[in-house]
Coordinates of C-alpha atoms and ligand atoms in Angstrom, one line a residue:
D1 CA 105.7 84.2 107.9
R2 CA 107.0 87.8 108.0
A3 CA 104.1 89.2 110.1
A4 CA 104.5 86.6 112.8
A5 CA 108.2 87.0 112.9
V6 CA 107.9 90.8 113.4
I7 CA 105.4 90.3 116.2
S8 CA 107.3 87.6 118.0
G9 CA 110.5 89.6 117.7
T10 CA 108.8 92.6 119.3
I11 CA 107.5 90.4 122.1
A12 CA 110.9 88.9 122.6
R13 CA 112.4 92.4 123.0
G14 CA 109.8 93.2 125.7
A15 CA 108.5 96.2 123.6
D16 CA 104.9 97.2 123.7
E17 CA 104.8 98.9 120.3
I18 CA 105.9 97.7 116.9
V19 CA 108.3 100.1 115.4
E20 CA 106.8 101.8 112.3
F21 CA 109.3 100.5 109.8
Q22 CA 108.6 97.0 111.0
A23 CA 104.9 97.5 111.1
Q24 CA 105.2 98.3 107.4
E25 CA 106.5 94.7 106.9
I26 CA 103.2 93.5 108.4
L27 CA 101.3 95.7 106.0
Q28 CA 103.2 94.3 103.1
A29 CA 102.7 90.7 104.3
Y30 CA 98.9 91.4 104.1
N31 CA 99.2 93.0 100.7
L32 CA 98.1 96.3 102.0
P33 CA 98.8 99.2 99.7
V34 CA 101.6 101.4 101.2
P35 CA 103.4 104.4 99.8
R36 CA 107.0 103.7 98.8
T37 CA 109.1 104.2 101.9
G38 CA 112.8 103.9 102.8
L39 CA 114.5 104.1 106.2
A40 CA 117.4 106.7 105.9
R41 CA 120.0 106.8 108.6
T42 CA 121.9 109.8 107.2
S43 CA 120.8 112.8 105.1
D44 CA 122.8 111.4 102.1
D45 CA 120.7 108.2 102.4
A46 CA 117.6 110.3 102.5
V47 CA 118.5 112.0 99.3
T48 CA 119.3 108.7 97.6
F49 CA 115.8 107.3 98.6
A50 CA 114.1 110.6 97.5
E51 CA 115.7 110.5 94.0
D52 CA 114.7 106.9 93.7
I53 CA 111.1 107.5 94.9
G54 CA 110.8 110.8 92.9
Y55 CA 109.9 114.2 94.3
P56 CA 108.0 115.5 96.1
V57 CA 108.6 113.3 99.2
V58 CA 107.7 113.2 102.9
L59 CA 110.2 112.9 105.7
K60 CA 109.2 111.4 109.1
I61 CA 111.2 110.9 112.3
A62 CA 112.1 107.3 112.9
S63 CA 112.5 106.4 116.6
P64 CA 111.2 103.5 118.6
Q65 CA 110.3 105.9 121.4
I66 CA 108.4 108.4 119.3
S67 CA 105.0 107.3 118.1
H68 CA 103.3 110.6 117.7
K69 CA 105.7 112.1 115.2
S70 CA 103.9 115.4 114.5
D71 CA 104.1 116.3 118.2
V72 CA 107.8 116.7 117.9
G73 CA 107.7 118.4 114.5
G74 CA 108.7 115.1 113.1
V75 CA 106.8 115.1 109.8
K76 CA 107.5 117.3 106.7
V77 CA 105.6 116.9 103.5
G78 CA 106.0 118.3 100.0
L79 CA 109.8 118.2 99.9
K80 CA 110.7 119.2 96.3
D81 CA 114.4 118.7 95.9
A82 CA 117.7 117.4 97.4
D83 CA 118.4 120.5 99.4
A84 CA 114.9 120.5 100.9
V85 CA 115.4 116.8 101.9
R86 CA 118.8 117.5 103.5
D87 CA 117.5 120.5 105.5
A88 CA 114.4 118.5 106.6
F89 CA 116.5 115.6 107.7
M90 CA 118.7 117.8 109.9
D91 CA 115.8 119.8 111.2
I92 CA 113.6 116.8 112.1
T93 CA 116.4 114.7 113.8
S94 CA 117.9 117.6 115.8
R95 CA 114.5 118.9 117.0
A96 CA 113.4 115.4 118.0
Q97 CA 116.6 114.8 119.9
R98 CA 116.2 118.2 121.7
M99 CA 112.5 117.5 122.6
R100 CA 113.1 113.9 123.5
P101 CA 116.6 113.6 124.9
E102 CA 116.0 110.0 126.0
A103 CA 114.8 108.8 122.5
M104 CA 117.0 106.8 120.3
I105 CA 116.8 108.4 116.8
T106 CA 117.2 105.9 114.0
G107 CA 117.0 108.5 111.2
C108 CA 114.0 109.4 109.0
L109 CA 111.5 107.5 106.9
V110 CA 111.5 108.9 103.3
Q111 CA 108.0 108.4 101.8
E112 CA 106.2 108.9 98.5
M113 CA 103.7 111.8 98.7
A114 CA 100.0 110.9 98.4
P115 CA 98.4 112.4 95.3
K116 CA 96.9 115.8 95.5
G117 CA 93.3 115.9 96.7
A118 CA 93.6 112.6 98.7
K119 CA 91.3 112.5 101.7
E120 CA 92.3 111.2 105.1
I121 CA 90.5 108.4 106.9
I122 CA 91.2 106.2 109.9
I123 CA 90.9 102.4 110.0
G124 CA 91.7 100.6 113.2
F125 CA 90.7 98.1 115.9
K126 CA 90.8 97.8 119.6
R127 CA 90.4 94.5 121.4
D128 CA 87.6 94.2 123.9
D129 CA 88.1 91.6 126.7
Q130 CA 84.6 90.4 126.3
F131 CA 83.6 90.9 122.6
G132 CA 87.0 90.6 120.8
P133 CA 88.3 93.1 118.2
L134 CA 86.1 96.1 117.6
I135 CA 86.9 97.5 114.1
M136 CA 86.8 101.3 113.8
F137 CA 86.3 103.5 110.7
G138 CA 86.2 107.3 110.5
L139 CA 87.3 110.5 108.9
G140 CA 91.0 111.1 109.6
G141 CA 93.5 113.8 109.9
I142 CA 93.0 117.0 111.7
Y143 CA 89.2 116.5 111.9
V144 CA 89.2 113.4 114.0
E145 CA 89.3 114.8 117.4
V146 CA 86.9 117.6 116.5
L147 CA 84.2 115.7 114.7
K148 CA 84.4 112.3 116.5
D149 CA 82.8 110.9 113.4
I150 CA 83.5 107.3 113.8
A151 CA 81.7 104.0 113.3
F152 CA 82.3 100.6 114.9
R153 CA 81.7 96.9 114.1
L154 CA 82.8 93.7 115.8
A155 CA 85.1 91.5 113.8
P156 CA 84.9 89.4 111.7
L157 CA 83.6 91.9 109.1
S158 CA 81.7 90.6 106.0
R159 CA 82.0 92.6 102.8
E160 CA 78.5 93.9 103.5
D161 CA 79.6 95.1 107.0
A162 CA 82.5 96.9 105.3
H163 CA 80.2 98.5 102.8
N164 CA 77.8 99.6 105.5
I165 CA 80.3 100.9 108.1
I166 CA 81.6 103.4 105.5
R167 CA 78.1 104.7 105.0
E168 CA 77.4 105.2 108.7
I169 CA 79.7 108.1 109.3
R170 CA 78.3 111.6 108.8
S171 CA 81.2 112.5 106.6
Y172 CA 80.3 109.8 104.1
M173 CA 79.0 112.6 101.8
L174 CA 82.5 114.3 101.9
L175 CA 84.0 111.0 100.7
K176 CA 81.4 110.6 98.0
G177 CA 82.4 114.1 96.8
V178 CA 80.7 117.4 96.8
R179 CA 80.3 120.0 94.1
G180 CA 81.4 117.8 91.2
E181 CA 84.3 116.2 93.0
R182 CA 84.9 112.6 92.1
S183 CA 84.0 109.9 94.7
V184 CA 86.9 108.3 96.5
D185 CA 87.7 104.6 95.8
F186 CA 85.2 102.9 98.2
A187 CA 86.2 99.4 97.0
A188 CA 89.8 100.1 98.1
I189 CA 88.6 101.2 101.6
E190 CA 86.4 98.1 101.9
N191 CA 89.4 96.0 101.1
I192 CA 91.5 97.6 103.8
L193 CA 88.7 97.2 106.3
L194 CA 88.5 93.5 105.5
I195 CA 92.2 93.1 105.9
M196 CA 92.1 94.9 109.3
S197 CA 89.4 92.5 110.4
R198 CA 91.6 89.5 109.3
L199 CA 94.7 91.0 111.1
S200 CA 92.7 91.4 114.3
L201 CA 91.7 87.7 114.3
D202 CA 95.1 86.3 113.0
F203 CA 97.0 87.9 115.9
P204 CA 95.4 87.9 119.4
E205 CA 98.8 89.4 120.5
I206 CA 97.8 92.7 119.0
Y207 CA 95.8 94.8 121.4
E208 CA 95.3 97.8 119.2
A209 CA 96.1 98.8 115.6
E210 CA 95.5 102.1 113.8
F211 CA 96.1 103.2 110.2
N212 CA 95.9 107.0 110.5
P213 CA 95.8 108.3 107.9
V214 CA 94.8 106.1 105.1
L215 CA 95.0 108.5 102.1
V216 CA 92.3 107.8 99.6
N217 CA 91.5 109.4 96.2
K218 CA 89.4 108.4 93.2
D219 CA 91.5 105.5 92.2
K220 CA 93.3 104.2 95.3
A221 CA 93.9 104.1 99.0
V222 CA 97.3 103.9 100.7
V223 CA 98.2 103.3 104.4
A224 CA 100.5 106.3 105.2
D225 CA 100.9 105.8 108.9
V226 CA 100.5 102.7 111.1
R227 CA 100.6 102.1 114.9
I228 CA 100.4 98.6 116.3
S229 CA 100.5 98.0 120.1
L230 CA 100.7 94.7 121.8
H231 CA 99.3 95.5 125.3
Ligands
ADP1 P1 101.9 111.1 113.1 O1 100.5 110.6 113.2 O2 102.8 110.2 113.9 O3 102.1 112.5 113.6 P2 101.8 110.7 110.2 O4 102.7 109.8 109.5 O5 100.4 110.3 110.4 O6 102.5 111.1 111.6 O7 101.9 112.1 109.4 C1 101.1 113.3 109.9 C2 100.3 113.9 108.8 O8 101.1 114.1 107.7 C3 99.2 112.9 108.3 O9 98.0 112.9 109.0 C4 99.0 113.5 106.9 O10 98.2 114.6 106.9 C5 100.4 113.9 106.4 N1 101.1 112.8 105.7 C6 101.7 111.7 106.2 N2 102.2 110.9 105.3 C7 101.9 111.5 104.1 C8 102.1 111.1 102.7 N3 102.7 110.0 102.4 N4 101.5 111.9 101.7 C9 100.9 113.0 102.1 N5 100.6 113.4 103.3 C10 101.1 112.7 104.3
MG2 MG1 99.3 109.5 112.0

């Protein structure tokens, strides 16, 4: 199937990490909800994708050698029209090339913006030699490193495990909503946790996977960034 083909293709090339755009194919193969995304090689391409997706959009650097995109100024959100998209494309690609002269720049991903008020969470796993895949859940975005608010469970996860792991982090109350806010879609988060568990067991070749962020609001959760490494 598609996921297996992407993984064996990556191994055949001798690469350690699956390129983001191809990792998205794996997400689709597992029916994971992803924002609409196109891979633009030129700024004209980027505008065409943006008009198709609808404004506002997000632009992200696409390069097999750049996995932490924000570190090179490679992510711009809230682009409202064609001029903004063109400027962002030029800015992102030229800055990345300047900061990482050795990197091959494919272009930019053009992505649908998450709805306003969406919260950021992380869902991932890391393979332990002895115990197998350890599934991770936590609050995402800029708070991750500061709060270290993360819970773990060994795969396979049952639905009950998925339900419980969400409630183990201190920030659970934030997800439930404070001061009259609506609760996020917990069923959608559970669903992604269960899929992560399946992915970890289906492919022993994957050493580590991280969805960061998953953007969740009151009626859905989408995987906005994915990193999959094989070693
Ligand atoms: P990286 O982790 O490689 O720096 P991300 O794709 O995670 O790049 O983007 C960085 C940040 O930009 C995210 O943590 C999130 O805050 C924001 N972001 C990314 N994609 C979207 C999106 N589709 N809608 C809204 N915000 C986004
Ligand atoms: Mg990220």
